[in-house]
mmCIF file of C-alpha atoms in Angstrom:
data_model
loop_
_atom_site.group_PDB
_atom_site.id
_atom_site.type_symbol
_atom_site.label_atom_id
_atom_site.label_comp_id
_atom_site.label_asym_id
_atom_site.label_seq_id
_atom_site.Cartn_x
_atom_site.Cartn_y
_atom_site.Cartn_z
ATOM 1 C CA MET A 1 -51.366 -33.110 -39.898
ATOM 2 C CA THR A 2 -47.834 -32.644 -41.107
ATOM 3 C CA THR A 3 -44.922 -32.378 -38.772
ATOM 4 C CA PRO A 4 -42.510 -29.541 -39.532
ATOM 5 C CA ASP A 5 -39.093 -30.675 -40.602
ATOM 6 C CA ALA A 6 -36.661 -30.231 -37.712
ATOM 7 C CA SER A 7 -34.213 -28.447 -39.966
ATOM 8 C CA SER A 8 -36.774 -25.706 -40.660
ATOM 9 C CA ALA A 9 -37.869 -25.203 -37.053
ATOM 10 C CA PRO A 10 -36.890 -21.842 -35.571
ATOM 11 C CA GLY A 11 -33.844 -22.018 -33.347
ATOM 12 C CA PRO A 12 -31.912 -19.649 -31.188
ATOM 13 C CA ALA A 13 -30.624 -16.520 -32.836
ATOM 14 C CA PRO A 14 -26.999 -16.868 -33.890
ATOM 15 C CA ALA A 15 -24.513 -15.422 -31.480
ATOM 16 C CA PRO A 16 -22.939 -12.207 -32.692
ATOM 17 C CA SER A 17 -19.452 -12.575 -34.104
ATOM 18 C CA SER A 18 -16.632 -11.701 -31.753
ATOM 19 C CA ASP A 19 -14.730 -10.157 -34.653
ATOM 20 C CA PRO A 20 -15.068 -6.351 -34.805
ATOM 21 C CA ILE A 21 -15.340 -6.376 -38.614
ATOM 22 C CA PRO A 22 -15.717 -9.120 -41.237
ATOM 23 C CA GLY A 23 -12.523 -10.400 -42.773
ATOM 24 C CA PRO A 24 -8.979 -9.649 -41.657
ATOM 25 C CA VAL A 25 -8.918 -7.342 -38.662
ATOM 26 C CA PRO A 26 -6.542 -4.373 -39.049
ATOM 27 C CA GLU A 27 -3.806 -3.712 -36.542
ATOM 28 C CA PHE A 28 -5.216 -2.044 -33.440
ATOM 29 C CA VAL A 29 -4.784 1.715 -33.286
ATOM 30 C CA PRO A 30 -5.896 3.698 -30.219
ATOM 31 C CA GLY A 31 -9.265 5.225 -30.947
ATOM 32 C CA ILE A 32 -8.007 8.771 -30.411
ATOM 33 C CA GLU A 33 -5.505 8.266 -33.237
ATOM 34 C CA LEU A 34 -8.241 6.919 -35.499
ATOM 35 C CA SER A 35 -10.314 9.994 -34.729
ATOM 36 C CA ARG A 36 -7.358 12.243 -35.476
ATOM 37 C CA ALA A 37 -6.843 10.472 -38.809
ATOM 38 C CA LEU A 38 -10.547 10.768 -39.629
ATOM 39 C CA TYR A 39 -10.354 14.502 -39.034
ATOM 40 C CA GLU A 40 -7.071 15.159 -40.831
ATOM 41 C CA GLU A 41 -7.618 12.864 -43.815
ATOM 42 C CA GLY A 42 -11.364 13.101 -44.215
ATOM 43 C CA VAL A 43 -13.337 15.775 -42.395
ATOM 44 C CA ARG A 44 -10.926 18.709 -42.655
ATOM 45 C CA PRO A 45 -10.397 18.459 -46.449
ATOM 46 C CA ILE A 46 -14.164 18.202 -46.992
ATOM 47 C CA LEU A 47 -14.831 21.273 -44.835
ATOM 48 C CA ASP A 48 -12.043 23.246 -46.510
ATOM 49 C CA ALA A 49 -13.477 22.499 -49.944
ATOM 50 C CA ALA A 50 -17.195 22.869 -49.230
ATOM 51 C CA HIS A 51 -17.224 25.506 -46.479
ATOM 52 C CA PRO A 52 -14.034 27.552 -46.573
ATOM 53 C CA GLY A 53 -13.846 29.935 -43.635
ATOM 54 C CA LEU A 54 -16.315 27.981 -41.520
ATOM 55 C CA ARG A 55 -15.448 28.287 -37.831
ATOM 56 C CA TYR A 56 -15.581 24.998 -35.966
ATOM 57 C CA ALA A 57 -13.936 22.780 -33.383
ATOM 58 C CA ALA A 58 -13.124 19.134 -34.013
ATOM 59 C CA ALA A 59 -12.526 16.751 -31.121
ATOM 60 C CA ARG A 60 -13.024 13.244 -29.726
ATOM 61 C CA VAL A 61 -14.691 13.899 -26.406
ATOM 62 C CA GLY A 62 -17.681 12.500 -24.537
ATOM 63 C CA GLY A 63 -18.521 8.811 -24.174
ATOM 64 C CA GLY A 64 -16.164 6.042 -25.188
ATOM 65 C CA SER A 65 -13.282 4.140 -23.630
ATOM 66 C CA GLU A 66 -10.841 5.844 -26.002
ATOM 67 C CA VAL A 67 -11.654 9.241 -24.478
ATOM 68 C CA LEU A 68 -10.309 8.000 -21.139
ATOM 69 C CA GLY A 69 -7.372 6.246 -22.799
ATOM 70 C CA PHE A 70 -8.524 2.753 -21.816
ATOM 71 C CA ASP A 71 -9.570 1.267 -25.171
ATOM 72 C CA THR A 72 -8.154 -2.069 -26.302
ATOM 73 C CA PRO A 73 -8.811 -4.356 -29.289
ATOM 74 C CA ARG A 74 -11.922 -5.589 -27.435
ATOM 75 C CA SER A 75 -13.386 -2.072 -27.694
ATOM 76 C CA ALA A 76 -13.762 -2.479 -31.453
ATOM 77 C CA ASP A 77 -16.798 -4.752 -31.074
ATOM 78 C CA HIS A 78 -19.259 -1.845 -30.731
ATOM 79 C CA GLU A 79 -19.421 1.948 -31.121
ATOM 80 C CA TRP A 80 -15.663 2.252 -31.391
ATOM 81 C CA GLY A 81 -13.700 3.386 -34.389
ATOM 82 C CA PRO A 82 -13.226 6.568 -36.414
ATOM 83 C CA ARG A 83 -15.501 8.946 -34.500
ATOM 84 C CA LEU A 84 -15.524 12.729 -34.164
ATOM 85 C CA GLU A 85 -17.416 15.559 -32.507
ATOM 86 C CA LEU A 86 -17.704 18.569 -34.811
ATOM 87 C CA PHE A 87 -18.783 21.752 -33.009
ATOM 88 C CA LEU A 88 -20.240 24.761 -34.815
ATOM 89 C CA THR A 89 -21.774 27.991 -33.620
ATOM 90 C CA PRO A 90 -25.513 27.572 -32.928
ATOM 91 C CA ARG A 91 -26.312 29.637 -36.023
ATOM 92 C CA ASP A 92 -23.988 27.646 -38.307
ATOM 93 C CA ARG A 93 -25.254 24.366 -36.923
ATOM 94 C CA ALA A 94 -28.834 25.372 -37.728
ATOM 95 C CA ARG A 95 -27.835 26.502 -41.228
ATOM 96 C CA HIS A 96 -25.338 23.809 -42.214
ATOM 97 C CA GLY A 97 -25.790 20.852 -39.852
ATOM 98 C CA ALA A 98 -28.008 18.662 -42.036
ATOM 99 C CA ASP A 99 -26.016 19.494 -45.165
ATOM 100 C CA LEU A 100 -22.738 18.636 -43.449
ATOM 101 C CA ARG A 101 -24.028 15.250 -42.326
ATOM 102 C CA ARG A 102 -25.098 14.465 -45.892
ATOM 103 C CA LEU A 103 -21.858 15.791 -47.362
ATOM 104 C CA LEU A 104 -19.746 13.686 -44.999
ATOM 105 C CA ALA A 105 -21.833 10.598 -45.791
ATOM 106 C CA GLU A 106 -21.086 11.094 -49.494
ATOM 107 C CA ARG A 107 -17.442 12.126 -49.375
ATOM 108 C CA LEU A 108 -15.754 10.585 -46.343
ATOM 109 C CA PRO A 109 -13.150 7.933 -47.113
ATOM 110 C CA LYS A 110 -14.504 4.414 -46.638
ATOM 111 C CA GLN A 111 -11.759 3.635 -44.138
ATOM 112 C CA VAL A 112 -8.917 5.145 -42.154
ATOM 113 C CA ARG A 113 -5.887 3.115 -41.048
ATOM 114 C CA GLY A 114 -7.705 0.058 -42.366
ATOM 115 C CA TRP A 115 -10.786 0.559 -40.140
ATOM 116 C CA PRO A 116 -14.181 1.283 -41.770
ATOM 117 C CA THR A 117 -15.748 4.693 -41.268
ATOM 118 C CA HIS A 118 -19.207 3.200 -41.893
ATOM 119 C CA PHE A 119 -21.252 1.925 -38.947
ATOM 120 C CA ALA A 120 -24.046 -0.602 -39.469
ATOM 121 C CA GLU A 121 -26.911 -0.070 -37.050
ATOM 122 C CA SER A 122 -28.182 -3.027 -35.062
ATOM 123 C CA THR A 123 -31.767 -4.168 -35.594
ATOM 124 C CA ASP A 124 -31.800 -5.910 -32.211
ATOM 125 C CA PRO A 125 -33.600 -3.718 -29.622
ATOM 126 C CA LEU A 126 -31.628 -5.484 -26.889
ATOM 127 C CA ASP A 127 -28.342 -4.597 -28.582
ATOM 128 C CA PRO A 128 -28.867 -1.094 -30.018
ATOM 129 C CA VAL A 129 -25.303 -0.310 -31.053
ATOM 130 C CA GLY A 130 -23.440 0.371 -34.243
ATOM 131 C CA ARG A 131 -20.531 -1.684 -35.533
ATOM 132 C CA MET A 132 -17.955 -0.881 -38.180
ATOM 133 C CA ARG A 133 -18.686 -2.530 -41.521
ATOM 134 C CA PRO A 134 -17.374 -1.993 -45.067
ATOM 135 C CA THR A 135 -19.710 -0.221 -47.475
ATOM 136 C CA ASP A 136 -19.810 0.656 -51.155
ATOM 137 C CA GLY A 137 -22.474 3.307 -50.624
ATOM 138 C CA PRO A 138 -22.870 6.373 -48.423
ATOM 139 C CA VAL A 139 -21.067 6.239 -45.096
ATOM 140 C CA ASN A 140 -23.226 5.992 -41.986
ATOM 141 C CA HIS A 141 -20.574 7.914 -40.108
ATOM 142 C CA ARG A 142 -20.007 8.797 -36.481
ATOM 143 C CA VAL A 143 -19.306 12.501 -36.961
ATOM 144 C CA ALA A 144 -21.698 14.302 -34.624
ATOM 145 C CA VAL A 145 -22.491 17.916 -35.528
ATOM 146 C CA LEU A 146 -23.029 19.862 -32.298
ATOM 147 C CA ASP A 147 -22.747 23.228 -30.631
ATOM 148 C CA VAL A 148 -20.672 23.588 -27.481
ATOM 149 C CA ASP A 149 -23.261 25.190 -25.199
ATOM 150 C CA GLU A 150 -25.989 22.672 -26.005
ATOM 151 C CA TRP A 151 -23.551 19.763 -25.621
ATOM 152 C CA LEU A 152 -22.335 20.976 -22.219
ATOM 153 C CA GLY A 153 -25.915 21.561 -21.114
ATOM 154 C CA ALA A 154 -26.977 18.049 -22.086
ATOM 155 C CA ARG A 155 -23.955 16.345 -20.518
ATOM 156 C CA LEU A 156 -23.377 18.436 -17.407
ATOM 157 C CA GLY A 157 -26.328 20.753 -16.943
ATOM 158 C CA LEU A 158 -24.194 23.845 -17.571
ATOM 159 C CA ASP A 159 -25.511 27.050 -19.068
ATOM 160 C CA ALA A 160 -22.617 28.336 -21.199
ATOM 161 C CA ALA A 161 -19.140 27.274 -22.223
ATOM 162 C CA GLY A 162 -16.173 28.844 -20.464
ATOM 163 C CA THR A 163 -18.118 30.253 -17.510
ATOM 164 C CA GLU A 164 -17.196 29.068 -14.026
ATOM 165 C CA PRO A 165 -19.835 26.654 -12.694
ATOM 166 C CA SER A 166 -21.449 27.563 -9.415
ATOM 167 C CA THR A 167 -20.565 25.532 -6.351
ATOM 168 C CA ARG A 168 -23.946 23.828 -6.550
ATOM 169 C CA GLN A 169 -23.286 22.925 -10.192
ATOM 170 C CA TRP A 170 -19.903 21.411 -9.340
ATOM 171 C CA LEU A 171 -21.563 19.106 -6.827
ATOM 172 C CA ALA A 172 -24.143 18.021 -9.425
ATOM 173 C CA MET A 173 -21.636 16.908 -12.074
ATOM 174 C CA PRO A 174 -20.621 13.216 -11.942
ATOM 175 C CA GLN A 175 -16.881 12.637 -12.139
ATOM 176 C CA GLN A 176 -17.313 10.188 -15.033
ATOM 177 C CA ARG A 177 -18.967 12.950 -17.065
ATOM 178 C CA LEU A 178 -16.258 15.444 -16.096
ATOM 179 C CA ALA A 179 -13.579 12.953 -17.141
ATOM 180 C CA GLU A 180 -15.305 12.441 -20.515
ATOM 181 C CA THR A 181 -15.573 16.194 -21.068
ATOM 182 C CA THR A 182 -11.969 17.032 -20.174
ATOM 183 C CA GLY A 183 -10.366 13.860 -21.589
ATOM 184 C CA GLY A 184 -9.889 12.799 -25.168
ATOM 185 C CA ALA A 185 -8.335 15.256 -27.598
ATOM 186 C CA VAL A 186 -9.155 18.476 -29.432
ATOM 187 C CA PHE A 187 -7.718 18.461 -32.946
ATOM 188 C CA HIS A 188 -8.798 21.983 -33.920
ATOM 189 C CA ASP A 189 -10.650 24.755 -32.132
ATOM 190 C CA GLY A 190 -11.491 27.679 -34.323
ATOM 191 C CA LEU A 191 -14.264 28.625 -31.909
ATOM 192 C CA GLY A 192 -12.166 28.718 -28.739
ATOM 193 C CA SER A 193 -15.182 27.885 -26.590
ATOM 194 C CA LEU A 194 -14.534 24.142 -26.336
ATOM 195 C CA THR A 195 -10.964 24.686 -25.155
ATOM 196 C CA ALA A 196 -12.130 27.362 -22.718
ATOM 197 C CA ALA A 197 -14.767 25.037 -21.250
ATOM 198 C CA ARG A 198 -12.302 22.176 -20.872
ATOM 199 C CA ARG A 199 -9.855 24.501 -19.123
ATOM 200 C CA VAL A 200 -12.492 25.645 -16.623
ATOM 201 C CA LEU A 201 -13.616 22.066 -15.966
ATOM 202 C CA ALA A 202 -10.125 20.556 -15.704
ATOM 203 C CA TRP A 203 -10.387 20.281 -11.914
ATOM 204 C CA TYR A 204 -12.497 21.401 -8.976
ATOM 205 C CA PRO A 205 -12.023 24.834 -7.408
ATOM 206 C CA GLU A 206 -9.963 24.476 -4.230
ATOM 207 C CA GLN A 207 -12.861 24.976 -1.836
ATOM 208 C CA VAL A 208 -14.952 22.335 -3.582
ATOM 209 C CA TRP A 209 -11.950 19.981 -3.631
ATOM 210 C CA ARG A 210 -11.405 20.348 0.106
ATOM 211 C CA TYR A 211 -15.092 19.725 0.770
ATOM 212 C CA LEU A 212 -15.161 16.606 -1.409
ATOM 213 C CA LEU A 213 -12.070 15.207 0.308
ATOM 214 C CA ALA A 214 -13.748 15.722 3.671
ATOM 215 C CA CYS A 215 -16.853 13.955 2.373
ATOM 216 C CA GLN A 216 -14.851 11.019 1.063
ATOM 217 C CA TRP A 217 -13.167 10.537 4.455
ATOM 218 C CA GLN A 218 -16.617 10.745 6.026
ATOM 219 C CA ARG A 219 -17.841 7.920 3.787
ATOM 220 C CA ILE A 220 -14.992 5.735 5.005
ATOM 221 C CA SER A 221 -15.717 6.575 8.626
ATOM 222 C CA GLN A 222 -19.295 5.368 8.224
ATOM 223 C CA GLU A 223 -18.337 1.751 7.534
ATOM 224 C CA GLU A 224 -14.784 1.046 8.681
ATOM 225 C CA ALA A 225 -16.005 -0.552 11.954
ATOM 226 C CA PHE A 226 -18.516 -2.776 10.158
ATOM 227 C CA VAL A 227 -15.860 -5.129 8.776
ATOM 228 C CA GLY A 228 -15.199 -6.363 12.280
ATOM 229 C CA ARG A 229 -18.776 -6.166 13.488
ATOM 230 C CA CYS A 230 -20.015 -8.373 10.630
ATOM 231 C CA ALA A 231 -17.296 -10.910 11.318
ATOM 232 C CA GLU A 232 -18.085 -10.911 15.035
ATOM 233 C CA VAL A 233 -21.660 -12.064 14.400
ATOM 234 C CA GLY A 234 -20.500 -14.794 12.007
ATOM 235 C CA ASP A 235 -21.217 -12.885 8.786
ATOM 236 C CA ASP A 236 -17.897 -13.304 6.988
ATOM 237 C CA LEU A 237 -19.511 -12.651 3.610
ATOM 238 C CA GLY A 238 -20.909 -9.350 4.892
ATOM 239 C CA SER A 239 -17.498 -8.481 6.319
ATOM 240 C CA ALA A 240 -15.905 -9.093 2.915
ATOM 241 C CA VAL A 241 -18.569 -7.019 1.139
ATOM 242 C CA VAL A 242 -17.980 -4.050 3.455
ATOM 243 C CA ALA A 243 -14.228 -4.424 2.968
ATOM 244 C CA GLY A 244 -14.754 -4.252 -0.793
ATOM 245 C CA ARG A 245 -16.779 -1.057 -0.418
ATOM 246 C CA LEU A 246 -14.020 0.462 1.690
ATOM 247 C CA VAL A 247 -11.371 -0.506 -0.864
ATOM 248 C CA ARG A 248 -13.405 1.258 -3.536
ATOM 249 C CA ASP A 249 -13.768 4.366 -1.377
ATOM 250 C CA LEU A 250 -10.032 4.432 -0.650
ATOM 251 C CA MET A 251 -9.283 4.201 -4.370
ATOM 252 C CA ARG A 252 -11.635 7.091 -5.112
ATOM 253 C CA LEU A 253 -10.057 9.071 -2.270
ATOM 254 C CA CYS A 254 -6.613 8.580 -3.807
ATOM 255 C CA LEU A 255 -7.906 9.802 -7.160
ATOM 256 C CA LEU A 256 -9.240 12.918 -5.446
ATOM 257 C CA LEU A 257 -5.922 13.486 -3.683
ATOM 258 C CA GLU A 258 -4.038 13.257 -6.980
ATOM 259 C CA ARG A 259 -6.528 15.534 -8.754
ATOM 260 C CA ARG A 260 -7.907 12.908 -11.085
ATOM 261 C CA TYR A 261 -11.593 12.481 -11.849
ATOM 262 C CA ALA A 262 -12.771 8.986 -10.888
ATOM 263 C CA PRO A 263 -14.360 7.043 -13.764
ATOM 264 C CA TYR A 264 -17.206 4.629 -13.229
ATOM 265 C CA GLY A 265 -16.644 1.065 -12.068
ATOM 266 C CA LYS A 266 -15.365 -0.482 -15.304
ATOM 267 C CA TRP A 267 -12.356 1.843 -15.425
ATOM 268 C CA LEU A 268 -11.845 2.670 -11.744
ATOM 269 C CA GLY A 269 -9.024 0.175 -11.277
ATOM 270 C CA SER A 270 -7.372 1.216 -14.553
ATOM 271 C CA ALA A 271 -7.386 4.866 -13.466
ATOM 272 C CA PHE A 272 -6.164 3.990 -9.974
ATOM 273 C CA ARG A 273 -3.291 1.954 -11.425
ATOM 274 C CA GLN A 274 -1.912 5.126 -13.042
ATOM 275 C CA LEU A 275 -1.649 7.007 -9.728
ATOM 276 C CA ALA A 276 1.606 7.618 -7.897
ATOM 277 C CA ALA A 277 0.050 6.020 -4.802
ATOM 278 C CA ALA A 278 -0.905 2.784 -6.554
ATOM 279 C CA GLU A 279 2.408 0.969 -6.240
ATOM 280 C CA SER A 280 2.585 1.235 -2.455
ATOM 281 C CA LEU A 281 -1.140 0.902 -1.793
ATOM 282 C CA ALA A 282 -2.299 -1.784 -4.247
ATOM 283 C CA PRO A 283 -0.833 -4.772 -2.325
ATOM 284 C CA SER A 284 -2.806 -3.840 0.798
ATOM 285 C CA LEU A 285 -6.003 -3.321 -1.171
ATOM 286 C CA ARG A 286 -5.633 -6.605 -3.048
ATOM 287 C CA GLY A 287 -4.851 -8.362 0.218
ATOM 288 C CA ALA A 288 -8.000 -6.978 1.857
ATOM 289 C CA LEU A 289 -10.113 -8.224 -1.049
ATOM 290 C CA ALA A 290 -8.456 -11.641 -1.140
ATOM 291 C CA ALA A 291 -8.489 -12.262 2.630
ATOM 292 C CA THR A 292 -10.541 -15.261 3.698
ATOM 293 C CA ASP A 293 -10.699 -14.402 7.391
ATOM 294 C CA TYR A 294 -11.266 -11.281 9.428
ATOM 295 C CA PRO A 295 -7.826 -10.936 11.079
ATOM 296 C CA GLU A 296 -6.090 -10.873 7.682
ATOM 297 C CA ARG A 297 -8.749 -8.548 6.254
ATOM 298 C CA GLU A 298 -8.288 -6.133 9.166
ATOM 299 C CA ARG A 299 -4.490 -6.254 8.900
ATOM 300 C CA ARG A 300 -4.557 -5.375 5.218
ATOM 301 C CA LEU A 301 -7.178 -2.651 5.624
ATOM 302 C CA THR A 302 -5.425 -0.956 8.532
ATOM 303 C CA ARG A 303 -2.214 -0.786 6.508
ATOM 304 C CA ALA A 304 -4.170 0.778 3.637
ATOM 305 C CA TYR A 305 -5.849 3.281 5.986
ATOM 306 C CA GLU A 306 -2.508 4.395 7.395
ATOM 307 C CA THR A 307 -0.934 4.702 3.936
ATOM 308 C CA VAL A 308 -3.726 6.946 2.654
ATOM 309 C CA ALA A 309 -3.774 8.930 5.919
ATOM 310 C CA GLU A 310 -0.075 9.687 5.436
ATOM 311 C CA LEU A 311 -0.789 10.797 1.862
ATOM 312 C CA GLN A 312 -3.491 13.131 3.144
ATOM 313 C CA ASN A 313 -1.111 14.644 5.699
ATOM 314 C CA ALA A 314 1.575 15.061 3.025
ATOM 315 C CA ALA A 315 -0.867 17.064 0.897
ATOM 316 C CA GLY A 316 -0.706 19.863 3.479
ATOM 317 C CA LEU A 317 -4.353 20.811 3.128
ATOM 318 C CA CYS A 318 -5.063 20.766 6.863
ATOM 319 C CA ALA A 319 -3.282 20.342 10.168
ATOM 320 C CA PRO A 320 -1.650 16.884 10.387
ATOM 321 C CA VAL A 321 -3.816 14.158 11.901
ATOM 322 C CA ASP A 322 -2.382 11.090 13.660
ATOM 323 C CA PRO A 323 -2.372 8.445 10.882
ATOM 324 C CA ARG A 324 -2.286 5.431 13.200
ATOM 325 C CA THR A 325 -5.226 3.064 13.566
ATOM 326 C CA ARG A 326 -6.896 2.479 16.929
ATOM 327 C CA PRO A 327 -9.786 0.525 18.509
ATOM 328 C CA TYR A 328 -13.311 1.601 17.670
ATOM 329 C CA HIS A 329 -14.483 3.033 21.004
ATOM 330 C CA SER A 330 -14.581 0.067 23.412
ATOM 331 C CA ARG A 331 -14.972 -2.488 20.637
ATOM 332 C CA PRO A 332 -12.012 -4.625 19.520
ATOM 333 C CA PHE A 333 -12.030 -3.510 15.887
ATOM 334 C CA LEU A 334 -9.029 -1.583 14.569
ATOM 335 C CA VAL A 335 -10.075 1.467 12.551
ATOM 336 C CA LEU A 336 -8.604 4.786 11.509
ATOM 337 C CA ARG A 337 -11.497 6.863 12.866
ATOM 338 C CA ALA A 338 -11.558 8.518 9.470
ATOM 339 C CA GLU A 339 -13.963 11.193 10.670
ATOM 340 C CA ARG A 340 -10.927 12.880 12.250
ATOM 341 C CA PHE A 341 -9.622 13.617 8.756
ATOM 342 C CA ALA A 342 -13.072 14.637 7.558
ATOM 343 C CA GLN A 343 -13.390 17.143 10.386
ATOM 344 C CA ALA A 344 -9.875 18.516 9.928
ATOM 345 C CA LEU A 345 -10.520 19.141 6.235
ATOM 346 C CA ALA A 346 -13.992 20.546 6.869
ATOM 347 C CA ARG A 347 -12.470 23.167 9.162
ATOM 348 C CA THR A 348 -10.450 24.499 6.201
ATOM 349 C CA VAL A 349 -13.578 25.064 4.071
ATOM 350 C CA THR A 350 -14.342 28.785 4.098
ATOM 351 C CA ASP A 351 -16.978 28.924 1.359
ATOM 352 C CA PRO A 352 -20.166 29.847 3.314
ATOM 353 C CA TRP A 353 -22.487 27.596 1.318
ATOM 354 C CA LEU A 354 -20.199 24.558 1.578
ATOM 355 C CA ARG A 355 -19.286 25.225 5.198
ATOM 356 C CA ASP A 356 -22.918 24.943 6.245
ATOM 357 C CA ARG A 357 -23.595 21.733 4.326
ATOM 358 C CA PRO A 358 -23.498 18.236 5.803
ATOM 359 C CA LEU A 359 -20.639 16.051 4.563
ATOM 360 C CA THR A 360 -22.761 14.300 1.948
ATOM 361 C CA GLY A 361 -20.617 15.413 -0.979
ATOM 362 C CA ALA A 362 -21.097 15.534 -4.724
ATOM 363 C CA VAL A 363 -23.729 13.503 -6.529
ATOM 364 C CA ASP A 364 -21.540 10.451 -7.122
ATOM 365 C CA GLN A 365 -20.556 10.321 -3.453
ATOM 366 C CA TRP A 366 -24.149 9.559 -2.496
ATOM 367 C CA ALA A 367 -25.624 8.052 -5.685
ATOM 368 C CA ASP A 368 -24.254 4.918 -7.282
ATOM 369 C CA SER A 369 -26.582 4.134 -10.191
ATOM 370 C CA THR A 370 -24.904 4.384 -13.588
ATOM 371 C CA ASP A 371 -28.293 4.936 -15.240
ATOM 372 C CA PHE A 372 -29.015 7.832 -12.893
ATOM 373 C CA LEU A 373 -25.574 9.432 -13.233
ATOM 374 C CA ASN A 374 -25.791 9.223 -17.041
ATOM 375 C CA GLN A 375 -29.035 11.185 -17.202
ATOM 376 C CA GLY A 376 -27.148 14.395 -17.930
ATOM 377 C CA VAL A 377 -29.600 17.243 -17.412
ATOM 378 C CA GLY A 378 -31.643 15.160 -14.983
ATOM 379 C CA VAL A 379 -28.809 14.837 -12.482
ATOM 380 C CA PRO A 380 -28.606 18.489 -11.352
ATOM 381 C CA ALA A 381 -32.322 18.545 -10.526
ATOM 382 C CA ALA A 382 -31.935 15.548 -8.271
ATOM 383 C CA ALA A 383 -28.599 16.739 -6.883
ATOM 384 C CA GLY A 384 -30.208 19.916 -5.621
ATOM 385 C CA CYS A 385 -31.659 17.891 -2.742
ATOM 386 C CA PRO A 386 -29.048 15.310 -1.691
ATOM 387 C CA PRO A 387 -29.828 13.115 1.285
ATOM 388 C CA GLU A 388 -28.914 14.682 4.583
ATOM 389 C CA GLY A 389 -28.679 13.577 8.184
ATOM 390 C CA PRO A 390 -26.344 11.554 10.346
ATOM 391 C CA SER A 391 -25.498 7.986 9.427
ATOM 392 C CA ALA A 392 -26.036 5.130 11.860
ATOM 393 C CA GLN A 393 -22.962 3.744 13.546
ATOM 394 C CA THR A 394 -24.522 0.878 15.507
#
């Protein structure tokens, strides 16, 4: 029996390169600018020559850190680069979609601003992403040919572009998806429907906004006393975990107050940092997260509660509520009693459907799974029956 040579024995698969492309890496350019260059230098001239008079919209919207403005050189390691969404009418998409994909593969420039327009597909089922690579052949491009209504339906469960969503539909749309739909950039809109849809979806109707603010205060009220209760029974780790949840909820509340859709966890802090409230509030939030004992954790949290309570009062959406913290019933834990703000805001909601609902909120105020929230059309079906009922306060 022969023994295999050690040098020929199978070993671990090589680690993927950390470089976004082989060879010298071009100077970083924000992805939105790469997409603009792809459109202006590549896609538009091809469309003008091959399909003069074709009505379309060209944009960089949807998934991707560049759409939210948070891309960095690290983003270039997968599914980042010269990308574009090209929207046609449903009829033109059916007639020309396949031909346009082929035409762009044959005629697009091989690079823009030094970055390849070709994406090599991964053969690893555990890493199913595309990465920019040079090519001498046809370009495996990232120009998606779509129609606006179908795209909005798949991403948000909406029926038609430019029409006002129902109140129920607003509650079923995750904020991350709304941010991706209204962010990014539109480089041309000969259809008008993409711009109209983005205008309608730019922010919640006032009644929905008031309801969601009330629900966010209600979330805080559900757990603010647990920081102290966990510490009292010797569970300092549990106390810190609850404090972290409350910090996250306060950050999302500030985004709501400043009319900014909250992105998912990876970009929540980056979005919060851009708020007017961040400078005064961030030290208290960081202090609450860094505290190694309950008294310091409580001190930092109560300062954060009072700061956000003052911001809520300054918004003028409801009668002012005393922003000072106080003991939790007869227990020695300082809290805001955030339900006072929830109730004050709820009293300003006049929409009959919202007024009769429990303060459970929109889908991403009661569901926290990224996989679930990214289902698109599956979310509204589930959001039609959000959990209801009082929360335990023991």
